[in-house]
């Protein structure tokens, strides 16, 4: 499946991070890029849009990224969620993996890392 | 070039699966660090030499360290050094993965070397001039605080300077730090780090300098203090604090959490504990970095 057929959701409370990620991902020709500014929106928008892959921050207001992953996985156990956090400590890594996250990236995240993950996800989608 | 927890590095590189990593992180607390892994980590021995000692052990009832010395791979001085090493948390994770058969010794060797090369900012990346300024500045803290806090402040500041060079630029001069109890903040981002140690951190500046600092980080021309400008300064602080917590987790197994950043415009701020204000003079003006542990 080409990148033009996948959709991406970015969950981060920083408007700067969302904009930078969205600009880059859109430049790759991805079909749709959704934005969520906190954990509550992340769960809501996931259910609404069913994106192919999600980039999820951990430290967010209202609901943390880990809590959001747990709820999204309960709704769709095949959800592909990439944690993208500035706090890549082992506890966070452990919690994210057991909640069902698919990858864990320590911020700052390079465009190459994003591209690589999107290519892998796109290939995996039948 | 970035600090990253060894576990997520292995996951990103496809060297372990999420399941294998999850299991190893669980088991790690019961793992005892072995000399082979330690010697590979210190680059005293190659994985192949470790295997040779293991093979020899199959035929001789001798301890790994004594055999390694006898076979001429390490000196007895190096052996003493290895025996007194404080086990880093990331090494315990590596050892667990080797014990589980997820990684062979030689896969571990390759991974640990690549991890160290690509994910640490060595002192070589900082010029002598900056290094000297940095140590002068940091040594001031030793006069002010207890030894324990001085160590944390030093680690924090060391990383702060590296991150400023990395994300903002190297055109700066640190000015003399001062102890403050309160601050008339012009524009400010702050973030609380909590856990085994709790600290309040912040970045503060007048409007022009604040906007310039944000613009440097975002690689954009900014002109006003709005949500986007705050988010740029906030993300710098968040990245820096995040990398600080990752370093502590990696090296000492100390786990800290970050609260979401918050912003203040033209407010008087009081600190419960002693805070340090570290002014840094950039080519566009002065930005204050505040930390209170």
mmCIF file of N, CA, C and O in Angstrom, chain B residues 6 25 60 69 109 144 153 166 186 245 249 278:
data_model
loop_
_atom_site.group_PDB
_atom_site.id
_atom_site.type_symbol
_atom_site.label_atom_id
_atom_site.label_comp_id
_atom_site.label_asym_id
_atom_site.label_seq_id
_atom_site.Cartn_x
_atom_site.Cartn_y
_atom_site.Cartn_z
ATOM 1 N N UNK B 6 18.450 2.550 26.418
ATOM 2 C CA UNK B 6 19.011 1.446 25.632
ATOM 3 C C UNK B 6 17.911 0.526 25.100
ATOM 4 O O UNK B 6 17.978 0.053 23.972
ATOM 5 N N UNK B 25 12.539 -6.351 30.617
ATOM 6 C CA UNK B 25 12.427 -5.223 31.553
ATOM 7 C C UNK B 25 11.831 -5.700 32.877
ATOM 8 O O UNK B 25 12.143 -5.188 33.944
ATOM 9 N N UNK B 60 37.561 -26.455 32.518
ATOM 10 C CA UNK B 60 38.339 -26.147 33.721
ATOM 11 C C UNK B 60 37.428 -25.548 34.776
ATOM 12 O O UNK B 60 36.566 -24.745 34.450
ATOM 13 N N UNK B 69 42.227 -13.390 32.795
ATOM 14 C CA UNK B 69 43.562 -12.857 33.071
ATOM 15 C C UNK B 69 44.627 -13.857 32.603
ATOM 16 O O UNK B 69 45.570 -13.498 31.899
ATOM 17 N N UNK B 109 27.588 -6.886 21.843
ATOM 18 C CA UNK B 109 28.777 -6.059 21.636
ATOM 19 C C UNK B 109 28.524 -5.007 20.550
ATOM 20 O O UNK B 109 28.799 -3.818 20.722
ATOM 21 N N UNK B 144 27.543 26.553 46.887
ATOM 22 C CA UNK B 144 26.218 26.904 47.383
ATOM 23 C C UNK B 144 25.489 25.765 48.073
ATOM 24 O O UNK B 144 24.703 25.967 48.964
ATOM 25 N N UNK B 153 22.855 19.189 40.158
ATOM 26 C CA UNK B 153 22.936 20.457 39.431
ATOM 27 C C UNK B 153 23.970 20.379 38.309
ATOM 28 O O UNK B 153 23.754 20.860 37.199
ATOM 29 N N UNK B 166 23.091 22.304 20.830
ATOM 30 C CA UNK B 166 22.440 21.448 19.832
ATOM 31 C C UNK B 166 21.208 22.101 19.202
ATOM 32 O O UNK B 166 21.027 22.066 17.992
ATOM 33 N N UNK B 186 9.007 38.115 32.852
ATOM 34 C CA UNK B 186 8.405 38.760 31.682
ATOM 35 C C UNK B 186 7.590 37.707 30.935
ATOM 36 O O UNK B 186 6.387 37.654 31.032
ATOM 37 N N UNK B 245 15.931 13.162 32.394
ATOM 38 C CA UNK B 245 15.314 12.018 33.089
ATOM 39 C C UNK B 245 15.754 10.697 32.458
ATOM 40 O O UNK B 245 15.932 9.704 33.163
ATOM 41 N N UNK B 249 17.614 7.580 34.297
ATOM 42 C CA UNK B 249 17.021 6.249 34.219
ATOM 43 C C UNK B 249 18.050 5.249 33.702
ATOM 44 O O UNK B 249 18.209 4.151 34.223
ATOM 45 N N UNK B 278 20.288 31.197 36.070
ATOM 46 C CA UNK B 278 21.492 31.159 35.253
ATOM 47 C C UNK B 278 21.248 31.968 33.985
ATOM 48 O O UNK B 278 20.578 31.504 33.060
#
